mmCIF file of C-alpha atoms in Angstrom:
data_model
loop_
_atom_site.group_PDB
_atom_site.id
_atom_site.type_symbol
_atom_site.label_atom_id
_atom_site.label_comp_id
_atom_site.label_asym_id
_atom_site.label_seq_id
_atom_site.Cartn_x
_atom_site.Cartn_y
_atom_site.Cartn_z
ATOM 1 C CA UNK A 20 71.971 92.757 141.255
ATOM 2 C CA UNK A 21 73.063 92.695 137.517
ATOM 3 C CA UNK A 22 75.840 95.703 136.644
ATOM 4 C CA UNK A 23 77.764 95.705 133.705
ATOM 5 C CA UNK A 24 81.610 95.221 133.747
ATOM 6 C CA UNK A 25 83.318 98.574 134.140
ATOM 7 C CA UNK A 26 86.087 99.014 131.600
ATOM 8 C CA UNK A 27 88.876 100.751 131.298
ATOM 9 C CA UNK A 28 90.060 103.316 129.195
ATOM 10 C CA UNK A 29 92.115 101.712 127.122
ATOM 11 C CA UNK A 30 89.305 98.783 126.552
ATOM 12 C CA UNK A 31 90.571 96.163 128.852
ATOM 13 C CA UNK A 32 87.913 94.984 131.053
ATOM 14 C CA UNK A 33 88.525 95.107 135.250
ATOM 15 C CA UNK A 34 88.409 91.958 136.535
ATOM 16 C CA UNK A 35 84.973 92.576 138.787
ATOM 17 C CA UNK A 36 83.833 90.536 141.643
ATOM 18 C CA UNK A 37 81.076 90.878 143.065
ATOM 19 C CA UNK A 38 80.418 89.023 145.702
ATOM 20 C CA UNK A 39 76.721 88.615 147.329
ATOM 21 C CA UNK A 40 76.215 87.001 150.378
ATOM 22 C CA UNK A 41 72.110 86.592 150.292
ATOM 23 C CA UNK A 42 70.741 83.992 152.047
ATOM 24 C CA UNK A 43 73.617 82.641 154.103
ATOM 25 C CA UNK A 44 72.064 79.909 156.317
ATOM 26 C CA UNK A 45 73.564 79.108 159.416
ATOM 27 C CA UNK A 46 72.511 75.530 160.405
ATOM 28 C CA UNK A 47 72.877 76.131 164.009
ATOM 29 C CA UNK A 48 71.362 73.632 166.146
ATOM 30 C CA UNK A 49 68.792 72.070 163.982
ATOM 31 C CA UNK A 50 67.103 69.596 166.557
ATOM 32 C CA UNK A 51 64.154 71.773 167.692
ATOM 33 C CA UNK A 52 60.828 72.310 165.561
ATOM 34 C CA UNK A 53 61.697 76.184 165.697
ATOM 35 C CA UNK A 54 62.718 77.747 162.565
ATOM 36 C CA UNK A 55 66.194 78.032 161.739
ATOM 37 C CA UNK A 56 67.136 81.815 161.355
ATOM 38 C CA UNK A 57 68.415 83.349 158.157
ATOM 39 C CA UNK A 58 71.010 85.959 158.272
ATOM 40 C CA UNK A 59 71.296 88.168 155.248
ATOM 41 C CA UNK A 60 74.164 89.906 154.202
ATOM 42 C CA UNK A 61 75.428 91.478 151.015
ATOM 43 C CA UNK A 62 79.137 92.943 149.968
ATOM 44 C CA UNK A 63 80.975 94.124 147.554
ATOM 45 C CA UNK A 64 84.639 93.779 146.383
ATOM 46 C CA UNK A 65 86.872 95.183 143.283
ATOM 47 C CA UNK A 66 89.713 93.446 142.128
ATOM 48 C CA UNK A 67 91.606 95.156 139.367
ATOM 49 C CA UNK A 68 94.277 93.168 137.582
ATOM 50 C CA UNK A 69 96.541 95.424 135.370
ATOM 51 C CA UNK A 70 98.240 93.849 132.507
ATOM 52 C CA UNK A 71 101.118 94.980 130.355
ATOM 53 C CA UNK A 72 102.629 93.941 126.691
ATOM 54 C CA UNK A 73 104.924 95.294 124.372
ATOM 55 C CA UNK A 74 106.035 94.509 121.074
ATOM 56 C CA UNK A 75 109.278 95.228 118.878
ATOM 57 C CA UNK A 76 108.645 96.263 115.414
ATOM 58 C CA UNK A 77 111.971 95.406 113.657
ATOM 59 C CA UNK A 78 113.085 97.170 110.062
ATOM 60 C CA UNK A 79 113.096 94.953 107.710
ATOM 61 C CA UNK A 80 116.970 94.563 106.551
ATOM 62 C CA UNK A 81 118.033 93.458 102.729
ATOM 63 C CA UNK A 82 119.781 90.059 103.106
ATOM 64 C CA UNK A 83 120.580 88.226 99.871
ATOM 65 C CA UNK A 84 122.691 88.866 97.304
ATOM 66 C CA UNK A 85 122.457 92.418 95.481
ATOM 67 C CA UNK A 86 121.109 92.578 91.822
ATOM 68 C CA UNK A 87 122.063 91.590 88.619
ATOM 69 C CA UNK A 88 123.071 93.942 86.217
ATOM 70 C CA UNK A 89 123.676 92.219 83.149
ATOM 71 C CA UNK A 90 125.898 89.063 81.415
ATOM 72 C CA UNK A 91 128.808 89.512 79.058
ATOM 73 C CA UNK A 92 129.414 86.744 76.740
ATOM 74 C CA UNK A 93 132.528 85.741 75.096
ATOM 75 C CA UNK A 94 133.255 86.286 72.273
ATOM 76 C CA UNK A 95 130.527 88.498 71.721
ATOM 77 C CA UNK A 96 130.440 87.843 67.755
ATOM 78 C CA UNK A 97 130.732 83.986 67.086
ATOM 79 C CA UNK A 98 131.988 83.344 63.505
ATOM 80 C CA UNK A 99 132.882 79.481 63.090
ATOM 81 C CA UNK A 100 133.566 77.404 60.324
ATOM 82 C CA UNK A 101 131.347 74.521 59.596
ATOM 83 C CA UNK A 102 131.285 71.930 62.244
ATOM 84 C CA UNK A 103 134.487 73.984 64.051
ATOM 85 C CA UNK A 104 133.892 74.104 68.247
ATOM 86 C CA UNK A 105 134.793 77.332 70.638
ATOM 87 C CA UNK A 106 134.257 77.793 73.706
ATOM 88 C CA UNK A 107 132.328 80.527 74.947
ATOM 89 C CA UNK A 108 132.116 82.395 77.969
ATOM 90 C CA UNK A 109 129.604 84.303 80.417
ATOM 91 C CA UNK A 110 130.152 86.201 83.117
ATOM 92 C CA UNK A 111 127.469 87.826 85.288
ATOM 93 C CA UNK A 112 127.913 91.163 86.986
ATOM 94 C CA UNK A 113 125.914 93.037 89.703
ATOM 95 C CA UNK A 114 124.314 96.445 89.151
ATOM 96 C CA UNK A 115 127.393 97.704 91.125
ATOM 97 C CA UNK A 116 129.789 96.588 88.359
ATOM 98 C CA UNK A 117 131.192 93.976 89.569
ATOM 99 C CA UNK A 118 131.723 90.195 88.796
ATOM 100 C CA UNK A 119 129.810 87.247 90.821
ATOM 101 C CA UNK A 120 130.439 83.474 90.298
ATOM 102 C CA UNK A 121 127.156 83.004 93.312
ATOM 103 C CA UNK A 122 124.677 82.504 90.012
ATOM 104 C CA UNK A 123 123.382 79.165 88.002
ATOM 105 C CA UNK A 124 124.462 79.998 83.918
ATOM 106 C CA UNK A 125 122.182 77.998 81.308
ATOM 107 C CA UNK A 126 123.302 77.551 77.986
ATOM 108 C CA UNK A 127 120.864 77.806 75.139
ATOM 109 C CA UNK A 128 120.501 77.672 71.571
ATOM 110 C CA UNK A 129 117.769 79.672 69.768
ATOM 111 C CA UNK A 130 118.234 78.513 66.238
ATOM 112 C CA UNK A 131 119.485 74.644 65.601
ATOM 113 C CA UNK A 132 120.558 75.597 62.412
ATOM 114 C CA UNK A 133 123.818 77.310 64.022
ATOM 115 C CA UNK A 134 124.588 74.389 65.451
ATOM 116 C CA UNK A 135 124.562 73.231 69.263
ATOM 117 C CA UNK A 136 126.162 73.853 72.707
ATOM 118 C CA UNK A 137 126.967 72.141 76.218
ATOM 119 C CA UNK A 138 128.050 72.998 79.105
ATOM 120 C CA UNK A 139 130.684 74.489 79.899
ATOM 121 C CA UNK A 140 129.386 76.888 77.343
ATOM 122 C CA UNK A 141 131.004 74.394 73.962
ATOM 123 C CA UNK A 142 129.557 75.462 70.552
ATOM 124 C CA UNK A 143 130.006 73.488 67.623
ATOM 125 C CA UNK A 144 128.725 74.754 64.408
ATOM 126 C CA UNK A 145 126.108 73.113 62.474
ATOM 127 C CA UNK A 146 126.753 71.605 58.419
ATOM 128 C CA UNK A 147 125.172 74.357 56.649
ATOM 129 C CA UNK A 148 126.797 78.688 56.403
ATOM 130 C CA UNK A 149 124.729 81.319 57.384
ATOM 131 C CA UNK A 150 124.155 83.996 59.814
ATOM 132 C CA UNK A 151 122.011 83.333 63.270
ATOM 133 C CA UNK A 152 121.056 86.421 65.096
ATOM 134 C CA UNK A 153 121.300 85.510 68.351
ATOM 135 C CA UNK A 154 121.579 82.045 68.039
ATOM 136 C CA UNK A 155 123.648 81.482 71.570
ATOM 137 C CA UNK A 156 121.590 82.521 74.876
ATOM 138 C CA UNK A 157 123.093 82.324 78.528
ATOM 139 C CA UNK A 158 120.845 82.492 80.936
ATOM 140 C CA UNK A 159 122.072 83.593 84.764
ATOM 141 C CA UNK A 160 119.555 82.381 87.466
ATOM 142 C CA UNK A 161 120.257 83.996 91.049
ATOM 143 C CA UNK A 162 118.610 83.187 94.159
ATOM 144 C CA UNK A 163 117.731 85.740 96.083
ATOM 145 C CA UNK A 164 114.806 86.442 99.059
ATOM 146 C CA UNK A 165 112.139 87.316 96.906
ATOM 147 C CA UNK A 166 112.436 84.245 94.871
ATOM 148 C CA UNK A 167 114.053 83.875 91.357
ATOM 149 C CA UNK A 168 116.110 86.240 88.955
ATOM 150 C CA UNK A 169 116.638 85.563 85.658
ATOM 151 C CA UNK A 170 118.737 87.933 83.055
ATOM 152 C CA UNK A 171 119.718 87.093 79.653
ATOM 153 C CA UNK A 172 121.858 87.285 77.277
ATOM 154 C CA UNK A 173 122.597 86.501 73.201
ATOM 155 C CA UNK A 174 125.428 86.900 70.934
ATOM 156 C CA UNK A 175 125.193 86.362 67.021
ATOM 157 C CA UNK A 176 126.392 83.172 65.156
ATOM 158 C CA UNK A 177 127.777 83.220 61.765
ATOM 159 C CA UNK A 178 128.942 79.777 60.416
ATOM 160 C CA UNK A 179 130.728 80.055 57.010
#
């Protein structure tokens, strides 16, 4: 007898056993030529199982540093004599305002003819005068969940 599964209402199928009983021999005294009598019997049991889950959907909270807002550099004018060295300066500050040293600073220079710079931020002008619009760059890198964040920043060199 071929039924389908019931299911329930919220899709789960019941657990269904069905259990038919056709054809149960008894092998009672098998030592005569008579035949050996068949007893049928069929039944029928349910077994429901109910099963429960849950699950926790969290809000996702910002972790990680807040955002950049932007990089001062000082001076913010650079006028050198030739070959003279400064040092500069950059400091990074969140959108809030305020000042964070939890950042990676890159110096840069944009044009070679103003002359070159290290770390910690020491220019030395180059042989020849002139004016480099933003010759110096600093660069603040910040980690933060999402990956990467870079903001930059340039000053102007004059060498005379």
């Amino acid at each position: 007898m071929d039924r389908p599964i019931p299911q329930s209402k919220s899709g789960i199928a019941a657990t269904t056993l069905i259990a038919v009983l056709a054809a149960l021999t008894l092998m009672m005294g098998c030592s005569g030529p008579e035949p050996v009598p068949v007893v049928q019997e069929q039944a029928e049991s349910t077994i429901t199982k109910t099963v429960t889950a849950s699950i926790m959907i969290l809000e996702r909270k910002e972790t990680g540093p807040p955002a950049l807002g932007e990089i001062v550099i000082t001076p913010q004018i650079v006028v050198v004599d030739l070959e003279e060295s400064i040092i500069l300066t950059a400091t990074a500050f969140l959108a809030d305002g305020s000042p964070t040293d939890d950042v990676e600073l890159v110096w840069a220079i944009n044009d070679v003819r103003a002359g070159t710079i290290k770390p910690p931020g020491l220019f030395t002008a180059g042989r020849k005068p002139g004016d480099f619009p933003d010759a110096i760059t600093a660069t603040v890198v910040q980690k933060t969940d999402d990956g990467l964040v870079y903001t930059v920043s340039s000053v102007p060199v004059t060498v005379v």
